[in-house]
Short mmCIF file of C-alpha atoms and ligand atoms in Angstrom, two decimals:
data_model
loop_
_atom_site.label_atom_id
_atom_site.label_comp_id
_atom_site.label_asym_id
_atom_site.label_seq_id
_atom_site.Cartn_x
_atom_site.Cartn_y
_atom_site.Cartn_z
CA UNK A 18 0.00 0.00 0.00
CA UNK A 19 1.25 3.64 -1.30
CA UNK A 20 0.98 6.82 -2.49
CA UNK A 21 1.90 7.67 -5.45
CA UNK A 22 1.75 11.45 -6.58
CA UNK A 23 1.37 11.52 -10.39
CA UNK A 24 2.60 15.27 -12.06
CA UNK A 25 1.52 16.29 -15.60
CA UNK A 26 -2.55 15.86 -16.62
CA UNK A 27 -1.70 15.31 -20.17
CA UNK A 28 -1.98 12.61 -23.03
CA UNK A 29 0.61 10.10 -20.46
CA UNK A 30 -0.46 11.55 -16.81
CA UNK A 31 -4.16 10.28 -17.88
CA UNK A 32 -3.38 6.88 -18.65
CA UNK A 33 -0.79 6.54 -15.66
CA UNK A 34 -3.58 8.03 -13.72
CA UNK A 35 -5.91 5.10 -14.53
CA UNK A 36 -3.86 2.37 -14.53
CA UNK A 37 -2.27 3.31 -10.96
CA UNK A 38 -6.24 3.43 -9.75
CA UNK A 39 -6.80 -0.25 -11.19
CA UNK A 40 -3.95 -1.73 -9.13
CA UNK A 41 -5.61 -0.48 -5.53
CA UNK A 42 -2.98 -2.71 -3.61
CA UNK A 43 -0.34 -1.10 -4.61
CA UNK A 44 -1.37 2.66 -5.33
CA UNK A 45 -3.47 3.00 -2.32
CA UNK A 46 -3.73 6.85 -2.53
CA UNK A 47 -2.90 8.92 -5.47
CA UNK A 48 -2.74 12.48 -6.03
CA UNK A 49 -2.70 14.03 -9.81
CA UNK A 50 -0.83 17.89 -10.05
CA UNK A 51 -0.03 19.49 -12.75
CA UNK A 52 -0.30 23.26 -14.13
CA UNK A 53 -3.84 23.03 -14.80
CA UNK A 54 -6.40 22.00 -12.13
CA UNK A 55 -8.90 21.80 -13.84
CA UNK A 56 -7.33 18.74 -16.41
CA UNK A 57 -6.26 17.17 -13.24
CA UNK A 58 -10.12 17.60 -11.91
CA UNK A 59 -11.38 16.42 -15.47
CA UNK A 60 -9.33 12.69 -15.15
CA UNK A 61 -10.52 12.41 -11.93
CA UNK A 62 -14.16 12.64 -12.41
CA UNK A 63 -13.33 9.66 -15.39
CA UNK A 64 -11.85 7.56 -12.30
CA UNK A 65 -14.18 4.82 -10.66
CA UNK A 66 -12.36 5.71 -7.13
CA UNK A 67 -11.57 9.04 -5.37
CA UNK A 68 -8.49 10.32 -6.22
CA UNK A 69 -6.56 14.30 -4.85
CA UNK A 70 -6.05 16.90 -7.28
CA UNK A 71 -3.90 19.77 -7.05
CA UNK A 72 -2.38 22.84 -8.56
CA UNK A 73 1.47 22.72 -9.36
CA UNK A 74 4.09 24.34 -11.22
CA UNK A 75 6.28 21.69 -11.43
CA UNK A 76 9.18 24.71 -12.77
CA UNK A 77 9.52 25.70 -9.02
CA UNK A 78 11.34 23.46 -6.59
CA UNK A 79 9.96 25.20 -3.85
CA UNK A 80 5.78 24.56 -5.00
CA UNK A 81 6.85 20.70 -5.81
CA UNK A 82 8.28 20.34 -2.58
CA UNK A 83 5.86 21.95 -0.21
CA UNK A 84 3.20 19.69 -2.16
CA UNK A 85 5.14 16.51 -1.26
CA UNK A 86 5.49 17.72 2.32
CA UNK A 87 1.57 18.09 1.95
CA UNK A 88 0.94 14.67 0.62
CA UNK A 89 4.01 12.81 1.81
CA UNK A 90 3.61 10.62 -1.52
CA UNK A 91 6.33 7.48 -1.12
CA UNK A 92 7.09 8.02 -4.33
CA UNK A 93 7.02 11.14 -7.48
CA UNK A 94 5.71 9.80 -11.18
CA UNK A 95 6.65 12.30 -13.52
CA UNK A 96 4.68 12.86 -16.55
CA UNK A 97 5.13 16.32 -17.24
CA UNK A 98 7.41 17.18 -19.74
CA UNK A 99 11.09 16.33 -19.84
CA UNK A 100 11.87 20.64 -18.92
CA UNK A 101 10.42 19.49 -15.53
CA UNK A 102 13.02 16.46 -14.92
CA UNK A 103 15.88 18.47 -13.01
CA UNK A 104 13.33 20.85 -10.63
CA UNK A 105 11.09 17.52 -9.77
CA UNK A 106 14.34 15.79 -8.86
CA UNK A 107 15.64 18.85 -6.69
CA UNK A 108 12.24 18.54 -4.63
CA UNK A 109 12.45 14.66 -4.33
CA UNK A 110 16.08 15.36 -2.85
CA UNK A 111 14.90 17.97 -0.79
CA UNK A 112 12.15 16.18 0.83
CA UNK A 113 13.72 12.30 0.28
CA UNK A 114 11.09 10.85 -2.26
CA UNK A 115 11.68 8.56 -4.97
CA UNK A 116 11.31 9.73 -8.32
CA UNK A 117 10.16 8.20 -11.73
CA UNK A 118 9.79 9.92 -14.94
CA UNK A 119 9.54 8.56 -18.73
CA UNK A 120 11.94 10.59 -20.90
CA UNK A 121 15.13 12.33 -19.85
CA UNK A 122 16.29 16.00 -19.27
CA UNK A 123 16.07 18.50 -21.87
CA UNK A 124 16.83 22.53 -21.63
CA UNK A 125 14.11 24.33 -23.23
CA UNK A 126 16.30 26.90 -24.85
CA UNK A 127 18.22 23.46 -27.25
CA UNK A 128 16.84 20.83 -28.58
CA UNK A 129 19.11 17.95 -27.14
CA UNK A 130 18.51 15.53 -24.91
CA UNK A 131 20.94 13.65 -22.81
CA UNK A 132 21.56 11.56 -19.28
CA UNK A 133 24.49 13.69 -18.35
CA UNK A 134 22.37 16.38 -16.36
CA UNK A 135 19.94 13.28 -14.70
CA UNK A 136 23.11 11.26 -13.68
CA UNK A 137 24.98 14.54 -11.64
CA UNK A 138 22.24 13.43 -9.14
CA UNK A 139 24.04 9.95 -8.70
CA UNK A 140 25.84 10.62 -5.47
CA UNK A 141 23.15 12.72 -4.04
CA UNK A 142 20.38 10.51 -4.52
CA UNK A 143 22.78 7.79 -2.97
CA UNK A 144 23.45 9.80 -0.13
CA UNK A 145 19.81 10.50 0.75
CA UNK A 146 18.80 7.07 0.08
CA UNK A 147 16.36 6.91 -2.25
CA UNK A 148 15.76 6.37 -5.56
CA UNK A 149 15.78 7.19 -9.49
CA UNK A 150 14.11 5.37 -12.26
CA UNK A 151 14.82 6.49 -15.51
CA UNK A 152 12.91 6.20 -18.89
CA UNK A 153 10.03 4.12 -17.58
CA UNK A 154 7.87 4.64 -20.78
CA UNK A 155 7.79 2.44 -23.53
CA UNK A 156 10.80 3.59 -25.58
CA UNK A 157 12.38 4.07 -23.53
CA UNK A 158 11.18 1.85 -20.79
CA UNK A 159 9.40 -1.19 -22.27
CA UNK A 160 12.59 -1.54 -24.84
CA UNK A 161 15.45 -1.34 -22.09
CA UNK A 162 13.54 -3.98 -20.58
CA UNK A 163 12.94 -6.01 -23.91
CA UNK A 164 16.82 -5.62 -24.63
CA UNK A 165 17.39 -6.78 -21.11
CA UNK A 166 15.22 -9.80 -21.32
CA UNK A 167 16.51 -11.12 -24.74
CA UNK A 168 20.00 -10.72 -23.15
CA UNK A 169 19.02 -13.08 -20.09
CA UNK A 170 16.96 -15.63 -21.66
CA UNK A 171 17.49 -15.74 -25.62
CA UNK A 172 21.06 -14.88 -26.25
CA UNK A 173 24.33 -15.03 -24.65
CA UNK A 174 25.39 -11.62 -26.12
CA UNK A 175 23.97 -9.22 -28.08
CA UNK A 176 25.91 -8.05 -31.48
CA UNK A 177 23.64 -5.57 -33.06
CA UNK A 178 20.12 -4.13 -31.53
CA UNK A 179 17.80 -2.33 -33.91
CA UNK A 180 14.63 -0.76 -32.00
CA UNK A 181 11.59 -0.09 -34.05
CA UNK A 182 8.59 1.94 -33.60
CA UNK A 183 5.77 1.63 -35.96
CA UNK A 184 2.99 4.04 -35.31
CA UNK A 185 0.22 2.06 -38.35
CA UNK A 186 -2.66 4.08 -36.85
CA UNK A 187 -4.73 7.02 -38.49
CA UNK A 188 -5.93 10.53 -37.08
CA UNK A 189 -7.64 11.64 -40.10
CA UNK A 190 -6.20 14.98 -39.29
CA UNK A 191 -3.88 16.36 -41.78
CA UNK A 192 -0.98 17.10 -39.81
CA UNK A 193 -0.64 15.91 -36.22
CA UNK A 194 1.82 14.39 -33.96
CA UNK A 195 0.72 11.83 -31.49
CA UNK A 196 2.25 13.37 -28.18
CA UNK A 197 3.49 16.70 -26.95
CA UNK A 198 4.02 18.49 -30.44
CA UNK A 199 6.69 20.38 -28.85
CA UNK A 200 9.00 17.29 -27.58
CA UNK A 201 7.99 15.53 -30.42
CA UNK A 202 8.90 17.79 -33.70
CA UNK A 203 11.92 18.71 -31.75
CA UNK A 204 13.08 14.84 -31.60
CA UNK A 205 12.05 14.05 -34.96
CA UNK A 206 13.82 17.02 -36.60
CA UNK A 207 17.30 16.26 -34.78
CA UNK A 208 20.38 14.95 -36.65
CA UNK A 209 19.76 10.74 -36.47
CA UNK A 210 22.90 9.21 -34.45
CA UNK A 211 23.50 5.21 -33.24
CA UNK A 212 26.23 3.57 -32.26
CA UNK A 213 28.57 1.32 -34.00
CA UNK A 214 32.31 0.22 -33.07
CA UNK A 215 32.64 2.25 -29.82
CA UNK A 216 31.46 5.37 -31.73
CA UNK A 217 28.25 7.62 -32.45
CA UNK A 218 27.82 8.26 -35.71
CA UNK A 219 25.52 11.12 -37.12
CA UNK A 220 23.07 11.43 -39.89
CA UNK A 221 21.08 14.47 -41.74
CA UNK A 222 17.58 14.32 -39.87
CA UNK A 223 16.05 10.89 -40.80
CA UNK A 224 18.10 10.77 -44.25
CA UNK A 225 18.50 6.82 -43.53
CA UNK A 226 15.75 4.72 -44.08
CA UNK A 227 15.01 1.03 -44.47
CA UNK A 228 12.12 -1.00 -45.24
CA UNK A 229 10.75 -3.29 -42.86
CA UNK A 230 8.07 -6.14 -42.63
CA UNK A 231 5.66 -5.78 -39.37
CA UNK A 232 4.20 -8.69 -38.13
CA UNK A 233 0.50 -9.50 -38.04
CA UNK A 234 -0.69 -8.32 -41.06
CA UNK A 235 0.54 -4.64 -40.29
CA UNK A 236 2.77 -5.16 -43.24
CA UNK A 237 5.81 -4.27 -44.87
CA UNK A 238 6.46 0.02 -43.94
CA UNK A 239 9.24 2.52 -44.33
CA UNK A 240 11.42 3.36 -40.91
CA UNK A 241 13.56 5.66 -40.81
CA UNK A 242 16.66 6.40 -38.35
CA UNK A 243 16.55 8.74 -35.82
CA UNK A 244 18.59 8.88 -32.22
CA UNK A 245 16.37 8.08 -29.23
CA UNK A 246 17.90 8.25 -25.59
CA UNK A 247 17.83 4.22 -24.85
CA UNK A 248 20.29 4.25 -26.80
CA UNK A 249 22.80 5.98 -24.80
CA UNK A 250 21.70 4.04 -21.55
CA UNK A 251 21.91 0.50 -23.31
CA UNK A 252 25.03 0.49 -25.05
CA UNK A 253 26.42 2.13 -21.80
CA UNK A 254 24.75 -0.91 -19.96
CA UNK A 255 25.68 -3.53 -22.70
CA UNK A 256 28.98 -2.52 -23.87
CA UNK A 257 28.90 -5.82 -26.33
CA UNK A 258 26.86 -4.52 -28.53
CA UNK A 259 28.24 -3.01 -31.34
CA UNK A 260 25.94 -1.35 -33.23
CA UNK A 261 22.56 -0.18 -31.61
CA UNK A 262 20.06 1.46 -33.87
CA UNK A 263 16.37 3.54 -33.35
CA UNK A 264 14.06 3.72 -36.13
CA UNK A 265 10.78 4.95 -36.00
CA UNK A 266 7.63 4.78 -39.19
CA UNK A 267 6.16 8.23 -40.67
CA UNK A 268 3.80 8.57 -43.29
CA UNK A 269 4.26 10.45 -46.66
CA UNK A 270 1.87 13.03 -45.73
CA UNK A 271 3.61 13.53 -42.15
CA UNK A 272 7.20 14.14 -43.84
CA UNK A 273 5.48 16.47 -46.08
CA UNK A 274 3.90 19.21 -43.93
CA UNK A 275 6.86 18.51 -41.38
CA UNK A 276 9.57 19.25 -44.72
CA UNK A 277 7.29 22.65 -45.13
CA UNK A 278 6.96 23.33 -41.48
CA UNK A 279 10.89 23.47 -41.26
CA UNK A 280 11.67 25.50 -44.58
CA UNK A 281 9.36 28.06 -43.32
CA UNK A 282 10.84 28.24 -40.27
CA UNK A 283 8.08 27.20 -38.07
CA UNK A 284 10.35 24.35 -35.90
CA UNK A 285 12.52 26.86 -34.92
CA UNK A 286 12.93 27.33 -30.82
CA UNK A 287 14.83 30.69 -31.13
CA UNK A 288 12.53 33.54 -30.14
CA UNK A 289 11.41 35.75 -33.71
CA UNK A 290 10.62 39.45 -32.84
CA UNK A 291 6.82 39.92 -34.05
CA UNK A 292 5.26 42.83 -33.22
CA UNK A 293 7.00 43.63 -30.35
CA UNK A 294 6.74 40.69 -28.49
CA UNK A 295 9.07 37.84 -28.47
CA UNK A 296 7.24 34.42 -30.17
CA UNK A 297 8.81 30.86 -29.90
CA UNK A 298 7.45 29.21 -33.75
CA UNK A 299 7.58 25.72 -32.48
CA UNK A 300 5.28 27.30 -29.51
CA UNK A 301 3.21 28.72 -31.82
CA UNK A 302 2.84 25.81 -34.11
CA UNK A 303 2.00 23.79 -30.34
CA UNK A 304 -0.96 26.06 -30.22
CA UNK A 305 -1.82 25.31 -33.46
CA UNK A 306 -2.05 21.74 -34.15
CA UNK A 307 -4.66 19.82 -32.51
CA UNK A 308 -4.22 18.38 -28.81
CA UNK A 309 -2.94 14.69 -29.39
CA UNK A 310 -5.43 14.18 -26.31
CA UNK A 311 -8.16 15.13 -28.74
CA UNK A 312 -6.76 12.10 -31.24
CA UNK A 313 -7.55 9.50 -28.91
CA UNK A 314 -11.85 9.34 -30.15
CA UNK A 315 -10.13 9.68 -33.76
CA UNK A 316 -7.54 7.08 -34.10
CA UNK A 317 -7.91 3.75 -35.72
CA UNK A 318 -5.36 1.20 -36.45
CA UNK A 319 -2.33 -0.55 -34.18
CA UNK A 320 1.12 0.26 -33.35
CA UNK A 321 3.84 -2.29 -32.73
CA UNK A 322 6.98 -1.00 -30.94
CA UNK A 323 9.94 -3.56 -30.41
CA UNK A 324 13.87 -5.05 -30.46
CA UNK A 325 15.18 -7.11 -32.77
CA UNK A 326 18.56 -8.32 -31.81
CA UNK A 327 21.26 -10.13 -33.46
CA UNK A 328 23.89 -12.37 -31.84
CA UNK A 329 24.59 -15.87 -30.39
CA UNK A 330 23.46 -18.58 -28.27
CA UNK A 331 25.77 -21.06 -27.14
CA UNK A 332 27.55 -20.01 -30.10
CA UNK A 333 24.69 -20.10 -32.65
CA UNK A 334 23.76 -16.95 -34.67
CA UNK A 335 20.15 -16.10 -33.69
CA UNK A 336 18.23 -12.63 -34.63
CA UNK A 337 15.46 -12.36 -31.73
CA UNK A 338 12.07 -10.46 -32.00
CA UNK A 339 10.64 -9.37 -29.27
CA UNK A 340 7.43 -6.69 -30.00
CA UNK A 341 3.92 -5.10 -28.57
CA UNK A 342 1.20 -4.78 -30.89
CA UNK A 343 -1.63 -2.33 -29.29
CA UNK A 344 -4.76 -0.81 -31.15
CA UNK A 345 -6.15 2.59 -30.61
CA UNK A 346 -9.43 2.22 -30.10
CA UNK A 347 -8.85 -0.43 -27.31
CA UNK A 348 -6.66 1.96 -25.52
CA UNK A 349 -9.60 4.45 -25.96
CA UNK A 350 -12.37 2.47 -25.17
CA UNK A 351 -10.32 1.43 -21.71
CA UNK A 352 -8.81 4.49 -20.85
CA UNK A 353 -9.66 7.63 -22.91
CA UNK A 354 -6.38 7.69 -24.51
CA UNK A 355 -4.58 6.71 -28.06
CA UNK A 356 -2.17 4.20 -27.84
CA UNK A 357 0.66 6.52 -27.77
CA UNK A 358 -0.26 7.64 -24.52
CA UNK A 359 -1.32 4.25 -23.34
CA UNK A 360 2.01 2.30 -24.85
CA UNK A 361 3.97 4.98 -22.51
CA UNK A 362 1.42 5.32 -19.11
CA UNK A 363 1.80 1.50 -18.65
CA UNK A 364 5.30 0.91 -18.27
CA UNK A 365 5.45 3.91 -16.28
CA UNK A 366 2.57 2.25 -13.77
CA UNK A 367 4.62 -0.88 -14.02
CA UNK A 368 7.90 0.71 -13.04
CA UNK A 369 6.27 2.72 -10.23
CA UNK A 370 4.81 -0.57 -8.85
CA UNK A 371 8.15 -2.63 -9.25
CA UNK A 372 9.98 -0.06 -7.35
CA UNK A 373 6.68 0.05 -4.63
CA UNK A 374 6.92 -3.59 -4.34
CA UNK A 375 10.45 -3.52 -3.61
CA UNK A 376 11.21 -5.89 -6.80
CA UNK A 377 13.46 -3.24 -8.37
CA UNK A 378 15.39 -1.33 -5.77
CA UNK A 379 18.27 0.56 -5.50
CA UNK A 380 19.96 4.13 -4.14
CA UNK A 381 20.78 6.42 -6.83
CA UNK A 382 19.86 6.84 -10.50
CA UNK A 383 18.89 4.31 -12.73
CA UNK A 384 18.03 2.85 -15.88
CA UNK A 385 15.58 0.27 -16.96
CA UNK A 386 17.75 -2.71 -18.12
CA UNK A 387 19.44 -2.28 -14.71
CA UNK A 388 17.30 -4.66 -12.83
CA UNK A 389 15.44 -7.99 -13.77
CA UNK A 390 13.43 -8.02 -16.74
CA UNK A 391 11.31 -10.81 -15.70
CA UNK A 392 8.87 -9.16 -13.34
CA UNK A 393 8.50 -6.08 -15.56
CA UNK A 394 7.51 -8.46 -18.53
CA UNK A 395 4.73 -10.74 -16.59
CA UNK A 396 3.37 -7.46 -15.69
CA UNK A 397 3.70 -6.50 -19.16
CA UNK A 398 1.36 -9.07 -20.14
CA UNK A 399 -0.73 -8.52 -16.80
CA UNK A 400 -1.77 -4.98 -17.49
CA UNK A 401 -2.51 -4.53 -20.92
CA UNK A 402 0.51 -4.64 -23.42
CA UNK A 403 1.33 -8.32 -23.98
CA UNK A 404 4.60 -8.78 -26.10
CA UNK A 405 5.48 -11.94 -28.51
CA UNK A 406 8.98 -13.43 -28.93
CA UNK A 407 9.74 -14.84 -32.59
CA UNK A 408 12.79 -15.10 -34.28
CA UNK A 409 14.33 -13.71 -37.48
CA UNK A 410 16.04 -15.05 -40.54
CA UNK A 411 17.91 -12.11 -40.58
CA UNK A 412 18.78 -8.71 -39.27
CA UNK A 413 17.84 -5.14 -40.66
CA UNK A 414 20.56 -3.98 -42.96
N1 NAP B 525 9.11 7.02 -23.04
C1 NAP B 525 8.11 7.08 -23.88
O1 NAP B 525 7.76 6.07 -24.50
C2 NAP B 525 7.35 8.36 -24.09
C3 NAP B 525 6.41 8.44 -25.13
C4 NAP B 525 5.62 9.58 -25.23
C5 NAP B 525 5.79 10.64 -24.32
N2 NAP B 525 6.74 10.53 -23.34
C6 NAP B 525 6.94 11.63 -22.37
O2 NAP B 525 5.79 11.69 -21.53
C7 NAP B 525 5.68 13.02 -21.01
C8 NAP B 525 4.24 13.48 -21.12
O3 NAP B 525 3.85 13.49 -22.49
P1 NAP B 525 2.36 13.89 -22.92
O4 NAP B 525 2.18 13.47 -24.33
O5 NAP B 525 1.41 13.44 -21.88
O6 NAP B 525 2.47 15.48 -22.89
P2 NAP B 525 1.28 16.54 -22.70
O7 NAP B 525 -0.02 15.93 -23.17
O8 NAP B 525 1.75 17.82 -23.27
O9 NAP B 525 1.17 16.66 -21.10
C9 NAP B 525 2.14 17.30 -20.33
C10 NAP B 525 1.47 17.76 -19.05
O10 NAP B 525 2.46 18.36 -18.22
C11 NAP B 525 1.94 19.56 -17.72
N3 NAP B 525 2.99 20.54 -17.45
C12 NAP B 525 3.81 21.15 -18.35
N4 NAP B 525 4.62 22.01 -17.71
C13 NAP B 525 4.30 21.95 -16.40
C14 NAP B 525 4.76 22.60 -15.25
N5 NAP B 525 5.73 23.53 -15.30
N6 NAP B 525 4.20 22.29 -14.06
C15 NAP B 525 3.22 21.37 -13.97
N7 NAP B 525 2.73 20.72 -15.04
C16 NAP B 525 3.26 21.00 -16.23
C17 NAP B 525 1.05 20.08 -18.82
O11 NAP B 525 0.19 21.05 -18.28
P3 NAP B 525 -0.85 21.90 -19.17
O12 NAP B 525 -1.96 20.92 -19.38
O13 NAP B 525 -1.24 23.04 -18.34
O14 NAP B 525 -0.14 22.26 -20.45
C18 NAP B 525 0.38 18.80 -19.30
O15 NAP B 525 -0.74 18.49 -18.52
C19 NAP B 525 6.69 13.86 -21.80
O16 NAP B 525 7.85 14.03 -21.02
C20 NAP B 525 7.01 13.00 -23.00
O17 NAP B 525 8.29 13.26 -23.52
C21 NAP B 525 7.50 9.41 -23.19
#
């Protein structure tokens, strides 16, 4: 029995919100904060049990803080966004809470994201004795822990790891990204990196792209390379592997309006002068495009995220599978959500409960693939995003 104090009432803090409130002996009492009450008060009136609200900016250490005091949660989910990461740690410190979140630090003024600011908390977090789980979402999260598992069951090392994110649903909206359009056209517009020979390597903004065949009947699609922050973690974790990949799907008509969106300037996160006041475009566009909470009543189709992994067993090649498959409308009809939102709010349930439970624990700063996979994967299964194991003939190219 715990409480668990959930920040950020978006797409993710909606989903965690109701999965948390479906595992009662666990998450006994859970308060929702973020910027907005009255998003906080709206998923709270779609929960079946009573749950606190409350007003935070989640910017100032000093407001987290006094709210833990308040609530004395036993541990901090954070599903704001990742500008929050370093002030939400700073009040966990302050008041000795452990701390959770589902993508890592970013400033707000550059678009790069990195463990390097998360991980100067190593010693301090120590020293307090409590705790830091990293990248509990599902990539990362679900894929440090699929990465993880192949390693301990399916292969005694791992040569080459390719992650792949297929997004096969449909908005019917003609331009539209499927979380925070802020985080997200700044991730997709970044050079592409991986990792190959003890080396990152760097790429124009997804100019690499392959063509692979999704399983059950999703079909053959285009992915194309982009550098996601598992990547950093894993090879750090598994220094055997020698070439670690992250590719993610986009449609035609996506790479279209986002091509136009960046020649006209509109991705851009240095401040334009427009009639006297200072105006962020990729702000602006955020204003623009619709909500991605408003996508969840809109979106058909499935989305299969997953590892495929190339290397030996007892000195046999093998190339290892390992992948979710979850459809919109299910994660809508359960939770109010896309599957976006619900791919990512589960793990990050999952982690909070492993590290509740005492099954993962630790002092300082963590990553996923740090502890056991096998607990993280039943409950994988358990609460709604069941994973299949096949293997390969070969790997991606
Ligand atoms: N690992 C993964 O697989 C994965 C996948 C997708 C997303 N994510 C991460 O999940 C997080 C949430 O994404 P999302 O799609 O749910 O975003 P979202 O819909 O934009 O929600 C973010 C929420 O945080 C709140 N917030 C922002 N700044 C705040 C502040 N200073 N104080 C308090 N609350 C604040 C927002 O408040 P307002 O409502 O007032 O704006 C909003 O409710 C992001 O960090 C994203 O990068 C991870």
């Amino acid at each position: 029995m715990a409480k668990v104090m959930i920040v950020g009432a978006g797409g993710v803090g909606q989903v965690v919100v109701h999965k948390c409130a479906q595992v009662p002996e666990v998450f006994s009492d859970i308060l929702l904060a973020s910027r907005t009450l009255s998003k906080c008060e709206r998923i709270a009136a779609r929960i079946d049990r009573p749950i606190e609200t409350a007003q935070v900016d989640a910017d100032s250490v000093a407001e987290m803080a006094a709210l833990i005091q308040r609530f004395s949660p036993d541990l901090v989910i954070n599903v704001a966004l990742p500008y929050q990461d370093l002030p939400i740690m700073d009040a966990c410190l302050a008041t000795g809470v452990d701390y959770l979140d589902t993508a890592n630090y970013e400033p707000p003024d550059e678009a790069k994201f990195e463990y390097s600011w998360q991980r100067a908390y190593q010693e301090r977090f120590r020293e307090k004795g409590i705790m830091a789980l990293l990248g509990s979402g599902f990539d990362p999260g679900a894929t440090n822990v699929y990465t993880s598992y192949i390693r301990k069951h399916h292969l005694n090392e791992i040569e080459e790891l390719d992650i792949i994110d297929c997004n096969a649903g449909d908005h019917g909206q003609p331009f539209a990204t499927n979380f925070n359009p802020e985080i997200n056209i700044r991730e997709v517009t970044a050079e592409g990196r991986y990792w190959e020979d003890g080396d990152w390597r760097t790429t124009g903004p997804l100019a690499v792209s392959r063509d692979f065949d999704f399983p059950e009947g999703i079909g053959p699609r285009r992915v194309y390379l982009m550098y996601h922050e598992e990547l950093e973690s894993l090879v750090q974790h598994l220094p055997e592997i020698r070439r670690a990949r992250f590719w993610m799907t986009f449609s035609d008509n996506y790479l279209k309006h986002l091509e136009v969106l960046q020649n006209v300037g509109m991705t851009r996160i240095e401040p334009v002068l427009y009639e006297g006041h200072e105006v962020i475009p990729l702000k602006f566009l955020k204003a623009l495009l619709p909500d991605p909470a408003s996508l969840g009543p809109l979106t058909k189709g499935r989305t299969c995220i997953g590892c495929v992994a190339h290397g030996r067993k007892n000195g046999k090649e093998r190339v290892v599978y390992v992948y979710n498959i979850c459809d919109h409308e299910a994660c809508y009809r359960e939770v109010r959500s896309q599957a976006i939102s619900y791919t990512t709010g589960v793990p990050a349930m999952i982690g909070a409960k492993m590290m509740l439970t005492g099954q993962w624990r630790g002092e300082g700063v963590f990553n996923m693939e740090q502890f056991d996979p096998d607990p993280f994967m039943e409950d994988l299964n358990r609460y709604g995003l069941p994973w299949q194991i096949r293997d390969l003939y070969a790997p991606l190219p």
